[in-house]
PDB file of C-alpha atoms in Angstrom:
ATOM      1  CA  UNK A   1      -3.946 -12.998   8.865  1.00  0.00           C
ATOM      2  CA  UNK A   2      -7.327 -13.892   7.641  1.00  0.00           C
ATOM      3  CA  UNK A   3      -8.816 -11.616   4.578  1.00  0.00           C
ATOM      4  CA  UNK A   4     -12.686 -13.050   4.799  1.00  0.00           C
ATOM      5  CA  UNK A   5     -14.965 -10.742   4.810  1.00  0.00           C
ATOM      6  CA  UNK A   6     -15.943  -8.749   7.847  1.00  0.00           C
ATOM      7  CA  UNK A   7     -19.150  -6.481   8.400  1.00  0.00           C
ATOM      8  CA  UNK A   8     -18.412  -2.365   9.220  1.00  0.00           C
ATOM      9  CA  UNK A   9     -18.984  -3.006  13.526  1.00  0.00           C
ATOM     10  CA  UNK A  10     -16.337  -5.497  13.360  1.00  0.00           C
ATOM     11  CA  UNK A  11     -14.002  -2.988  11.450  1.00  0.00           C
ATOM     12  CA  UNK A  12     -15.103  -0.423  13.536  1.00  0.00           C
ATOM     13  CA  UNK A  13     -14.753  -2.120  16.756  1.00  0.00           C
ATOM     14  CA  UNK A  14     -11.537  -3.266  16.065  1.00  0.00           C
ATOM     15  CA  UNK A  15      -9.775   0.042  15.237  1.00  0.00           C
ATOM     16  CA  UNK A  16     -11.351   2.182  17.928  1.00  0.00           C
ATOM     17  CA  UNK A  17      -9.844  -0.433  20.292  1.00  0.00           C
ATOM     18  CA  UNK A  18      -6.613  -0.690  18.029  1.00  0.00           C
ATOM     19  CA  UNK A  19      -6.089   3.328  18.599  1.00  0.00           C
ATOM     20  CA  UNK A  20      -6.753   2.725  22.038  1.00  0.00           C
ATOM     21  CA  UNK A  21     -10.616   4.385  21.926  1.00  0.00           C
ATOM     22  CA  UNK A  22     -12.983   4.040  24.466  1.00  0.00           C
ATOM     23  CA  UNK A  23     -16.926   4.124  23.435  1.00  0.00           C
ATOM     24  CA  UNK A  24     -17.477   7.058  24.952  1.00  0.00           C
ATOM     25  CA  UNK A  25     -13.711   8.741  23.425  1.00  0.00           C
ATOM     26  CA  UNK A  26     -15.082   7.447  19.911  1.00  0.00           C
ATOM     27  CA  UNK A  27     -18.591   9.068  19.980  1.00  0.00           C
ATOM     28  CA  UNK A  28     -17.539  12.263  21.617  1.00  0.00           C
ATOM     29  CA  UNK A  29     -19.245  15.541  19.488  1.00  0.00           C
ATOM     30  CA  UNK A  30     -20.239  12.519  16.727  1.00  0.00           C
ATOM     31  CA  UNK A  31     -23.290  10.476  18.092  1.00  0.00           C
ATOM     32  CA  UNK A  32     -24.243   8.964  21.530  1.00  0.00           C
ATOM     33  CA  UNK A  33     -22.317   6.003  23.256  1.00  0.00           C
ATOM     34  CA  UNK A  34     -25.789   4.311  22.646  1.00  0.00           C
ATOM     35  CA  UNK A  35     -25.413   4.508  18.967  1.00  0.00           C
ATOM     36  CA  UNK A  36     -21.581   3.617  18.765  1.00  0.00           C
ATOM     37  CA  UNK A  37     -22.375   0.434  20.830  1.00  0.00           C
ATOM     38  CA  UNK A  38     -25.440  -0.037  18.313  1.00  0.00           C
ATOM     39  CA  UNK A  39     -23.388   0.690  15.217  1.00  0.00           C
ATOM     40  CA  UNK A  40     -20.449  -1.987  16.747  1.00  0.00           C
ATOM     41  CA  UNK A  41     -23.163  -4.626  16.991  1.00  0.00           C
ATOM     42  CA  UNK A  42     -24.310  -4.253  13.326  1.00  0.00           C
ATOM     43  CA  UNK A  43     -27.797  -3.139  14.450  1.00  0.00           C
ATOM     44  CA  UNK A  44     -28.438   0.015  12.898  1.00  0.00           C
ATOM     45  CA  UNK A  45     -25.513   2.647  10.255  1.00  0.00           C
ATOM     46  CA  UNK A  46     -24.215   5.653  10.641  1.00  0.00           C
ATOM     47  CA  UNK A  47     -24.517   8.521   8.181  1.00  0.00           C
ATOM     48  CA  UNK A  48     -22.157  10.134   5.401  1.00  0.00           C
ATOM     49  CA  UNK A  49     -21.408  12.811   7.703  1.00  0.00           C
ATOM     50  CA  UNK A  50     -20.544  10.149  11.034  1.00  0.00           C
ATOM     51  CA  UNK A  51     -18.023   7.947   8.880  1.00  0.00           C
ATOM     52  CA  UNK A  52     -16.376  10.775   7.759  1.00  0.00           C
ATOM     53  CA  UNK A  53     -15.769  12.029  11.529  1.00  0.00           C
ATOM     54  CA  UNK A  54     -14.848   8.477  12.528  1.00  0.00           C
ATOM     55  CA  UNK A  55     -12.775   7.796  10.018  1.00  0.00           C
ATOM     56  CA  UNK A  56     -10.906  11.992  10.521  1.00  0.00           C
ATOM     57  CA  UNK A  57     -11.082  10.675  14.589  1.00  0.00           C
ATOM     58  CA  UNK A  58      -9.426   6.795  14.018  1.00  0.00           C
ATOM     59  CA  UNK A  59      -6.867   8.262  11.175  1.00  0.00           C
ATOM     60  CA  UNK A  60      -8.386   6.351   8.532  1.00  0.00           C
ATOM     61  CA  UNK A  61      -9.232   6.802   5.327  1.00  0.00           C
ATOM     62  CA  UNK A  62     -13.328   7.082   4.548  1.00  0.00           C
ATOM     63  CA  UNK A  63     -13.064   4.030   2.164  1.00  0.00           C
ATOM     64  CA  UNK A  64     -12.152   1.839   5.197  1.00  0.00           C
ATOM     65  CA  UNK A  65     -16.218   2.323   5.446  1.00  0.00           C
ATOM     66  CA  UNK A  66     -17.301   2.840   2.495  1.00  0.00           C
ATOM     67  CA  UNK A  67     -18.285  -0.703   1.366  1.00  0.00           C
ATOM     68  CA  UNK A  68     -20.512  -0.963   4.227  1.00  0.00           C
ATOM     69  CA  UNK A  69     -22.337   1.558   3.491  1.00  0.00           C
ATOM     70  CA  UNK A  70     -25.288   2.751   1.260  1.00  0.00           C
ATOM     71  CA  UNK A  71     -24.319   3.280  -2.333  1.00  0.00           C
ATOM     72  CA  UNK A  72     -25.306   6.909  -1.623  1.00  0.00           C
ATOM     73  CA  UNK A  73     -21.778   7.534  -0.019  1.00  0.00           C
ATOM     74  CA  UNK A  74     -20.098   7.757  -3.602  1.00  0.00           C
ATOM     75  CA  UNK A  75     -19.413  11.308  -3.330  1.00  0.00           C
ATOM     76  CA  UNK A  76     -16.652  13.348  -5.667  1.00  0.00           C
ATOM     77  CA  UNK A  77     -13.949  13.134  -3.073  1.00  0.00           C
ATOM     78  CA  UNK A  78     -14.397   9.262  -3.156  1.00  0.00           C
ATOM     79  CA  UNK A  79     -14.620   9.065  -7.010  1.00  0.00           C
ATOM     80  CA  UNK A  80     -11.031  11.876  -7.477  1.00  0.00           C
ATOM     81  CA  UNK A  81      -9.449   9.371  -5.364  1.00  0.00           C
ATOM     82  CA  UNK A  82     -10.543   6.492  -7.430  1.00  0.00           C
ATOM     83  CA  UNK A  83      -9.276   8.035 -10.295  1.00  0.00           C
ATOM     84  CA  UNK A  84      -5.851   8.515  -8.728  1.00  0.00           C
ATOM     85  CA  UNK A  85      -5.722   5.401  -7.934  1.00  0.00           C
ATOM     86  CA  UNK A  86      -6.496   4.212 -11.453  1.00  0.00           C
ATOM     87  CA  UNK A  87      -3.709   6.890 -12.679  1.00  0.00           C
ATOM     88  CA  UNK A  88      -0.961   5.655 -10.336  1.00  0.00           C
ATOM     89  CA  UNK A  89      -2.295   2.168 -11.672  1.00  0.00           C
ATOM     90  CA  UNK A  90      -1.224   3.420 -15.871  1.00  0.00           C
ATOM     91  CA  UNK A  91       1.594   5.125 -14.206  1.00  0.00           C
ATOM     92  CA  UNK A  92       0.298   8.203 -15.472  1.00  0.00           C
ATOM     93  CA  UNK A  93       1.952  11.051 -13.588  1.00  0.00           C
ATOM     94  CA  UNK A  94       1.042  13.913 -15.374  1.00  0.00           C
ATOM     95  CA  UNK A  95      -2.673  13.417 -15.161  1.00  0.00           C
ATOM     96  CA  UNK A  96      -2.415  12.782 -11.492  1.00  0.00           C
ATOM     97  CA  UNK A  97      -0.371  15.761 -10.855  1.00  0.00           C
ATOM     98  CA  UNK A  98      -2.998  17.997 -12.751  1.00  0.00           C
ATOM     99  CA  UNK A  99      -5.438  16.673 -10.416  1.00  0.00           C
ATOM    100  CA  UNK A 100      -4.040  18.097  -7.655  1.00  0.00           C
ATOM    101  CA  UNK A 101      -3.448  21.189  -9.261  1.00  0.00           C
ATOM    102  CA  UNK A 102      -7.054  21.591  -9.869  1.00  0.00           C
ATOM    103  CA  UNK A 103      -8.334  20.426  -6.485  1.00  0.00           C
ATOM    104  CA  UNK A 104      -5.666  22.331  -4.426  1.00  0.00           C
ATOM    105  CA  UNK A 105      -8.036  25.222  -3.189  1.00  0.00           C
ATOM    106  CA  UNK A 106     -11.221  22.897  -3.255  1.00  0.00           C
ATOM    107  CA  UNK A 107     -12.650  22.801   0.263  1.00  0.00           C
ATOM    108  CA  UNK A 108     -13.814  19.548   0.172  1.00  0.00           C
ATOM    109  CA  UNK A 109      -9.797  18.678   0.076  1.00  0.00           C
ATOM    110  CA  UNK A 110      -9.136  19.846   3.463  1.00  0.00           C
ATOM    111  CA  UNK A 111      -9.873  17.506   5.685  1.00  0.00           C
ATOM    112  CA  UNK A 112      -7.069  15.832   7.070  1.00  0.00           C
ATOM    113  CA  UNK A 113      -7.352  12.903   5.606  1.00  0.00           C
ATOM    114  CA  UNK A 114      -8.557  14.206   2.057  1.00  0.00           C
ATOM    115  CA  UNK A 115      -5.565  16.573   2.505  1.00  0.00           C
ATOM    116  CA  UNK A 116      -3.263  13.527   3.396  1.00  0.00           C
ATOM    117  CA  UNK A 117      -4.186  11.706   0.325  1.00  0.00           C
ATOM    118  CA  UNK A 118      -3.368  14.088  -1.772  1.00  0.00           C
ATOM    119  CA  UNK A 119      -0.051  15.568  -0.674  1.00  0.00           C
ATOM    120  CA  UNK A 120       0.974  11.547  -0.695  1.00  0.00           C
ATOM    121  CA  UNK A 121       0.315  11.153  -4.281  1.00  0.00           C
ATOM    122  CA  UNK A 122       1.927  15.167  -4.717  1.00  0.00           C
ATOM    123  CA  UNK A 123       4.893  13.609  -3.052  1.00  0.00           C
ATOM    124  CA  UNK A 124       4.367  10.810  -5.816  1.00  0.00           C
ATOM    125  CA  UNK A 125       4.234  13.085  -8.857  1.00  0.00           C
ATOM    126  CA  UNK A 126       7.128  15.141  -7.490  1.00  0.00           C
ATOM    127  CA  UNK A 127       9.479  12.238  -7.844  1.00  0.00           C
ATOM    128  CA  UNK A 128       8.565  10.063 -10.394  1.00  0.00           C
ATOM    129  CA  UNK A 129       7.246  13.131 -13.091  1.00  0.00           C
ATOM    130  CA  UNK A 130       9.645  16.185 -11.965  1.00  0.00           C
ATOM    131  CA  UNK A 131      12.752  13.918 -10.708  1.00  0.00           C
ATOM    132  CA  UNK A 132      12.396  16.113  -7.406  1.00  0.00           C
ATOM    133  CA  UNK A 133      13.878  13.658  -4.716  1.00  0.00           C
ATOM    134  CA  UNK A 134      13.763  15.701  -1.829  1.00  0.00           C
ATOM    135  CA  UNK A 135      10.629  17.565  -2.466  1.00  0.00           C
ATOM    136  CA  UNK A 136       9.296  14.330  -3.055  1.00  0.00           C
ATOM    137  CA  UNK A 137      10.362  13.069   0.499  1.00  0.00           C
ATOM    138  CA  UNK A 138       9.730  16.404   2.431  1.00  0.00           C
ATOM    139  CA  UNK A 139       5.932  15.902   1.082  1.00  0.00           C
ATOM    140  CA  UNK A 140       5.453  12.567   1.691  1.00  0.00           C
ATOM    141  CA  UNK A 141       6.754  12.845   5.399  1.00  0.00           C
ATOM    142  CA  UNK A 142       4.335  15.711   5.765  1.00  0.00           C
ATOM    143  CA  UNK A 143       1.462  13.484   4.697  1.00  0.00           C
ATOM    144  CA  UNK A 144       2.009  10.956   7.538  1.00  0.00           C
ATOM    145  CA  UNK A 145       2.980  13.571   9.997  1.00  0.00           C
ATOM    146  CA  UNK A 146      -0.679  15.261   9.260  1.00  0.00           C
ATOM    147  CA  UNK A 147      -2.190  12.325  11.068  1.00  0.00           C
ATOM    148  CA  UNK A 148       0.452  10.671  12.807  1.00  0.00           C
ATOM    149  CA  UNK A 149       3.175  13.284  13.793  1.00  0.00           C
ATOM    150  CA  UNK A 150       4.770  10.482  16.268  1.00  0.00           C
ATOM    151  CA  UNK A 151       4.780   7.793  13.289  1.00  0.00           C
ATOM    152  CA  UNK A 152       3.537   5.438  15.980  1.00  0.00           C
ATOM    153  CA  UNK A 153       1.149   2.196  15.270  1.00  0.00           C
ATOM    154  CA  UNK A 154       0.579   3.344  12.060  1.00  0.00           C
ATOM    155  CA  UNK A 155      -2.783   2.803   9.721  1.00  0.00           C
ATOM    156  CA  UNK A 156      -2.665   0.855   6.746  1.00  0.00           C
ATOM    157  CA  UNK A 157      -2.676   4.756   4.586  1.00  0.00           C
ATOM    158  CA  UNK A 158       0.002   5.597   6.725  1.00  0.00           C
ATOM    159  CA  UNK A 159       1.982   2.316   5.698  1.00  0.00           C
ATOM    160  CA  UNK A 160       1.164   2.886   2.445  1.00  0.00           C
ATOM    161  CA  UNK A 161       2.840   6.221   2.352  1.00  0.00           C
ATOM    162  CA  UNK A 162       5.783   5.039   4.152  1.00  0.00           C
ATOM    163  CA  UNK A 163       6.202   2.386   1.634  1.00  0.00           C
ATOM    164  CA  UNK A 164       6.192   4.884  -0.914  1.00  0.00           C
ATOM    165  CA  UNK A 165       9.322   6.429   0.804  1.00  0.00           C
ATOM    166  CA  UNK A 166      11.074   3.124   1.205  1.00  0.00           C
ATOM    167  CA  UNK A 167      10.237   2.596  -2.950  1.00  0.00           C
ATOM    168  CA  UNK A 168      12.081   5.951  -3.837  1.00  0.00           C
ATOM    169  CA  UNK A 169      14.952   5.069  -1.500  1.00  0.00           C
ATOM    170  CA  UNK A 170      14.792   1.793  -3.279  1.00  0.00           C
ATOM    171  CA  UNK A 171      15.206   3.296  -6.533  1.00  0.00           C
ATOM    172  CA  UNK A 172      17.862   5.767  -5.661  1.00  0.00           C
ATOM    173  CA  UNK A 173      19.754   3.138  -4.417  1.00  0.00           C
ATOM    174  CA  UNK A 174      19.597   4.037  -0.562  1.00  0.00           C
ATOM    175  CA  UNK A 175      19.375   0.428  -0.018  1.00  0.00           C
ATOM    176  CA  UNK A 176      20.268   0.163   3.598  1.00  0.00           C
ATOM    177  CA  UNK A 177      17.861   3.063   4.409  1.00  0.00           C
ATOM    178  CA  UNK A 178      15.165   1.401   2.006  1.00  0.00           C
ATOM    179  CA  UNK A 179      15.322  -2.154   4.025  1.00  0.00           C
ATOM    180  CA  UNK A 180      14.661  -0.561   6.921  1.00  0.00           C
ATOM    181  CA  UNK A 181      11.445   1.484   6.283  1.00  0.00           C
ATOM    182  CA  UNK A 182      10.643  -1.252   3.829  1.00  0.00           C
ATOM    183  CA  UNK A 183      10.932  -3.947   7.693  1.00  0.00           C
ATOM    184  CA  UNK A 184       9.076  -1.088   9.458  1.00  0.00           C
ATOM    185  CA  UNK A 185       6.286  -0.866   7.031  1.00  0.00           C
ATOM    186  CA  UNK A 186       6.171  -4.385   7.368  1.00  0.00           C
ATOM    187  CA  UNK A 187       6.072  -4.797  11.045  1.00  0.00           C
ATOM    188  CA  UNK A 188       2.746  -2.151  11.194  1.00  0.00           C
ATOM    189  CA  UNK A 189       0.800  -3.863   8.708  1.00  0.00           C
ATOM    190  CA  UNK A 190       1.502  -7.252  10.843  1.00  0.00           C
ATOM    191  CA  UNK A 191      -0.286  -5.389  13.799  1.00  0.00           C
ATOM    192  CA  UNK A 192      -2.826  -3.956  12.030  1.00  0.00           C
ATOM    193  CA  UNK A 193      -6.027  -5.673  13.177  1.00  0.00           C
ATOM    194  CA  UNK A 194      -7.413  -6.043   9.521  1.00  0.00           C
ATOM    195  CA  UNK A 195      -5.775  -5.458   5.984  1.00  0.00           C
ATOM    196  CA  UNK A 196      -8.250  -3.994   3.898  1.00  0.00           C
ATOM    197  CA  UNK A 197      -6.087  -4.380   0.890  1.00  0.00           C
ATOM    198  CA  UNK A 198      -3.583  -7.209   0.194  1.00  0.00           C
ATOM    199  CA  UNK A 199      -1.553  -5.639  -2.529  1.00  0.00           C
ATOM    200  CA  UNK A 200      -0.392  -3.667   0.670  1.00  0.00           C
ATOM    201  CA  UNK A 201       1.598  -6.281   2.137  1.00  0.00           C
ATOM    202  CA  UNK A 202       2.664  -7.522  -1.144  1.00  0.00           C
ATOM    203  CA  UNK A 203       4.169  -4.401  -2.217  1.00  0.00           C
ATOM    204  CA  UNK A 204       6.004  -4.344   0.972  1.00  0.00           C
ATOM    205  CA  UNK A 205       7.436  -8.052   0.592  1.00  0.00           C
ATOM    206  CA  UNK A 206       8.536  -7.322  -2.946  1.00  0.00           C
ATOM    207  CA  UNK A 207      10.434  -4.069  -2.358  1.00  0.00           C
ATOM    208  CA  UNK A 208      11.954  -5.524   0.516  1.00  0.00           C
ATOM    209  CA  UNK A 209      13.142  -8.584  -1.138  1.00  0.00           C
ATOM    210  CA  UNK A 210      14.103  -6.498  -4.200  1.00  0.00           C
ATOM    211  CA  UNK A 211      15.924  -4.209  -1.416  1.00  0.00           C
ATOM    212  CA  UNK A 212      17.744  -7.063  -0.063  1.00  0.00           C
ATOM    213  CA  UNK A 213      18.882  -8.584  -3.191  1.00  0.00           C
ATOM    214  CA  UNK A 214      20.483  -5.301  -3.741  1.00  0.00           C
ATOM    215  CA  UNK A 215      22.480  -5.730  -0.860  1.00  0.00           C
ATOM    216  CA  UNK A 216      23.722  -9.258  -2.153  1.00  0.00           C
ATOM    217  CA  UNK A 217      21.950 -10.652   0.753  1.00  0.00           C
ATOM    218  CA  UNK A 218      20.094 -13.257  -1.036  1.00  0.00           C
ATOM    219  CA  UNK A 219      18.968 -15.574   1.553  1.00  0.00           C
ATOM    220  CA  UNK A 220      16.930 -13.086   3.297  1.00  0.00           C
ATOM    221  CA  UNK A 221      15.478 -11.795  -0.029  1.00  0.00           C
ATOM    222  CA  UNK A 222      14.791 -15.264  -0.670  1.00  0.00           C
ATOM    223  CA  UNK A 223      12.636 -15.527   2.068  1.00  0.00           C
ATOM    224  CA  UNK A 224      10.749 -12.480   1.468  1.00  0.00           C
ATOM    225  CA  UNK A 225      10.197 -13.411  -2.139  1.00  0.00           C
ATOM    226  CA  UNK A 226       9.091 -17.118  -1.306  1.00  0.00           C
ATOM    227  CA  UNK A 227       6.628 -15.427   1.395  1.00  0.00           C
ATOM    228  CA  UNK A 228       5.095 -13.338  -1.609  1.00  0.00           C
ATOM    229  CA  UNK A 229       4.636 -16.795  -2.966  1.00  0.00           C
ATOM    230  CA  UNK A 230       2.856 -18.467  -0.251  1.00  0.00           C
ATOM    231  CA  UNK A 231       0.394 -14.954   0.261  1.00  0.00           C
ATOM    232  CA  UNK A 232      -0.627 -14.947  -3.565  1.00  0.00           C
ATOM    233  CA  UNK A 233      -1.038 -18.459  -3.221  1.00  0.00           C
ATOM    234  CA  UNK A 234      -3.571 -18.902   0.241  1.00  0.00           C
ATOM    235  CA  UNK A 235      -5.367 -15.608  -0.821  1.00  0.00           C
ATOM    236  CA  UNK A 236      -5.736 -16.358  -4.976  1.00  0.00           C
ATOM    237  CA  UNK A 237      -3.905 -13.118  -6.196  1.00  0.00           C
ATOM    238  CA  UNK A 238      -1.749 -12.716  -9.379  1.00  0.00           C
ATOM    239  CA  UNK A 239      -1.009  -9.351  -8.253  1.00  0.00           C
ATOM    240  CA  UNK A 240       3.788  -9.598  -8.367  1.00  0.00           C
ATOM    241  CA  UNK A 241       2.925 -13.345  -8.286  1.00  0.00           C
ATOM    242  CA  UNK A 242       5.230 -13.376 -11.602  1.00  0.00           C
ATOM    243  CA  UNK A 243       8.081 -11.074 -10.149  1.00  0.00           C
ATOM    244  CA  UNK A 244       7.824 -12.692  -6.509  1.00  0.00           C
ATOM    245  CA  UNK A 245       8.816 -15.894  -8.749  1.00  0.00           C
ATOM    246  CA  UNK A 246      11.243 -14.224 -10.865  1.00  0.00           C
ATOM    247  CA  UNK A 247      13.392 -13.197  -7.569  1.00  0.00           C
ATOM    248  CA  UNK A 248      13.137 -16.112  -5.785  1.00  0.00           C
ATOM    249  CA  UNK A 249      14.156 -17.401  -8.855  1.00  0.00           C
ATOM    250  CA  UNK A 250      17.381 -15.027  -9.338  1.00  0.00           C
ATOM    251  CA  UNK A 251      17.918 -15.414  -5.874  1.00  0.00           C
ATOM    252  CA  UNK A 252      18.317 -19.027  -5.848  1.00  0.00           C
ATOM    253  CA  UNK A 253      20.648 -19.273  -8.815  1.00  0.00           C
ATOM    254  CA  UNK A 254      22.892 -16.484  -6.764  1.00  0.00           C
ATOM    255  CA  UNK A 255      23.456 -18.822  -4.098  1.00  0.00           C
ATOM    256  CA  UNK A 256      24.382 -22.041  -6.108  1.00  0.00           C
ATOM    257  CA  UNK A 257      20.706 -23.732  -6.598  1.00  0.00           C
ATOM    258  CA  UNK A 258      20.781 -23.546 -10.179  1.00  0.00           C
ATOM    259  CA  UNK A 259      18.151 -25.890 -10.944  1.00  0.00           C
ATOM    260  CA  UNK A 260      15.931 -24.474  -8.285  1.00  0.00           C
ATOM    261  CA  UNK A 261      16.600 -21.107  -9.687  1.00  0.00           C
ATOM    262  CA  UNK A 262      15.668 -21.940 -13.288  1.00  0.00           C
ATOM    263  CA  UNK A 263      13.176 -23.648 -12.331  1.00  0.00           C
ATOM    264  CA  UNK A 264      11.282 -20.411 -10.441  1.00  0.00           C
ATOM    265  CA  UNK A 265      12.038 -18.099 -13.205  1.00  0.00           C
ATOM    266  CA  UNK A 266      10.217 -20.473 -16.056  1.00  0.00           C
ATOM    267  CA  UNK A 267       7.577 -20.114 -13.286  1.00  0.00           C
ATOM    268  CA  UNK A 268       7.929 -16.536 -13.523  1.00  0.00           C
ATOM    269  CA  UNK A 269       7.657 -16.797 -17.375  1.00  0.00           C
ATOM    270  CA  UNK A 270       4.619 -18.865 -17.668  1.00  0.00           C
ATOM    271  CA  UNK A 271       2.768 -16.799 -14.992  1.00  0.00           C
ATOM    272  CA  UNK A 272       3.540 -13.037 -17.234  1.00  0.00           C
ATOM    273  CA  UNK A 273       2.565 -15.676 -20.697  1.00  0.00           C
ATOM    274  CA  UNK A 274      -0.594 -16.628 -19.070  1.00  0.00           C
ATOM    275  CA  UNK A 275      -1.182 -12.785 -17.998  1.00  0.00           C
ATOM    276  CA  UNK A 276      -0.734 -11.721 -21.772  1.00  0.00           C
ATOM    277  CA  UNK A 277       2.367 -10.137 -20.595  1.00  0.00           C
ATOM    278  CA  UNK A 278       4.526 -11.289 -23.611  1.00  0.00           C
ATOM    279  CA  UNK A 279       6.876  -8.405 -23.664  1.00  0.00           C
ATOM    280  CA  UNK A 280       7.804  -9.185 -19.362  1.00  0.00           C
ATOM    281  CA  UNK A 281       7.544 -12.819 -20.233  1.00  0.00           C
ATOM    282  CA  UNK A 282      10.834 -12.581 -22.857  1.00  0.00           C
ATOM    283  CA  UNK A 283      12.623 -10.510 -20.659  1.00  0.00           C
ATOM    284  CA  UNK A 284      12.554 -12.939 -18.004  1.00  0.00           C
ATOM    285  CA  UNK A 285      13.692 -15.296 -20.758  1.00  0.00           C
ATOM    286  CA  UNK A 286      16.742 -12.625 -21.731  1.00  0.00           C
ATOM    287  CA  UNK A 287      17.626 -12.412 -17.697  1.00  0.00           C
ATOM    288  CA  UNK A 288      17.592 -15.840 -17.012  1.00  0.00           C
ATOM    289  CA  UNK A 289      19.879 -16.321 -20.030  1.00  0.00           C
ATOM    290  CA  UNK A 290      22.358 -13.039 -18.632  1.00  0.00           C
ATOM    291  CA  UNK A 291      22.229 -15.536 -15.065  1.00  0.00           C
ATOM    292  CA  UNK A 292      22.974 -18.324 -16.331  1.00  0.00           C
ATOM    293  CA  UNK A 293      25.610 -17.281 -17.969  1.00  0.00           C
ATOM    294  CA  UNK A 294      27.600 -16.023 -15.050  1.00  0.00           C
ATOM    295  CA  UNK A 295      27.356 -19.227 -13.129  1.00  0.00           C
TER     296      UNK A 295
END
């Protein structure tokens, strides 16, 4: 799937059709059919006020839009969400949590997809900073439900949040239950028309092959790792390029291809070294020495 650069009618065009939109269903109570066509073609923009309506009518988030569009669309809901983002980033719970706290009653948080965002990363904070599993899962099925109640040809948010709920099954060990969101998060994005955001997909690949690798099944993992590989690889991102080569690494040595195995994870070691990542880089070292050892 090709990540060039496309201008906002494309994007637009492609997910009114995508959720199965005609012209006329897409500018209903928003703008005229005229304009839609117009804004499609790349002739004229809509306005702060539109591209928050089409993105509340196509289930997507504003920021699907927002790089097409004047710099005077940085607004405060954009810029809490880009500090979320930035917390989840540090892995700094607490601050995002207090976030959400603060901006709980705030109007400007209610619209559905403002409101989804939020009780996603709630759902977050509730598992990773309170150790609340089931709160954590009640909330985060309530933030795809508010868009997508019949978690049907879901958005790239929604697979987002749904990876989310395969990663905490992941880490409770729920691996069976974990591979299969983690394959149905998967299958979405592969429909989607456009990924906005890469580190999507690769999130997706790497929990699965972590999940499978879990299960002992080491060939499939292997497969999902090596594809992490190849996408970092055609599309120039470091982002898991180290770990995707550290499991296809571990995986190979599990199956008997010790050399192959080493191999990947000295990959996997010179990739975190040339990151700065010394403290990931020797424990890849200590690993592949714990491996090695076993065969």
């Amino acid at each position: 799937m090709s990540l060039a650069p496309v201008s906002f009618g494309e994007i637009l065009s492609d997910l009114r059709q995508f959720k199965k939109l005609s012209i006329e269903d897409l500018a209903q109570g928003i703008c005229s059919s005229e304009e839609i066509i117009e804004y499609e073609k790349g002739k004229k923009y809509p306005t702060l006020d539109q591209l928050y309506d089409f993105a509340e009518r196509l289930n997507v988030e504003v920021s699907h839009f927002i790089d097409y569009a004047s710099s005077s669309t940085f607004n405060y809901v954009t810029a809490v969400f880009l500090l979320i983002k930035k917390y989840k980033r540090e892995r700094d719970y607490k601050a995002i949590y207090e976030i959400i706290e603060q901006e709980r009653d705030n109007p400007l948080f209610k619209q559905r997809i403002s409101m989804q965002f939020m009780l996603w990363h709630e759902g977050i904070c509730e598992y990773y900073l309170h150790q609340n599993v089931d709160d954590a899962v009640k909330l985060l099925y309530q933030a795809i439900d508010l868009t997508n109640p019949d978690r049907s040809r879901l958005t790239e948010n929604e697979i987002e949040i749904l990876t989310s709920l395969a990663i905490i099954k992941l880490e409770e060990k729920d691996f069976i239950f974990a591979s299969n969101m983690f394959e149905e998060a998967l299958d979405n994005l592969d429909s989607l028309p456009h990924i906005l955001d890469p580190k999507v997909k690769l999130r997706i690949l790497y929990g699965l092959s972590q999940t499978l690798a879990a299960r002992n099944n080491y060939e499939s993992s292997l497969k999902y790792s090596n594809l992490g590989i190849n996408y970092c690889i055609n599309n120039e991102i470091l982002y898991l390029f180290g770990e995707f080569y550290y499991q296809s690494g571990e995986s190979y040595i599990k199956i008997g291809e010790i050399d192959i195995g080493t191999e990947y994870i000295n990959r996997a070691k010179s990739i975190f070294l040339l990151q700065n990542d010394e403290k990931f880089a020797k424990l890849v070292g200590i690993e592949l020495e714990k491996l090695l050892e076993k065969c």
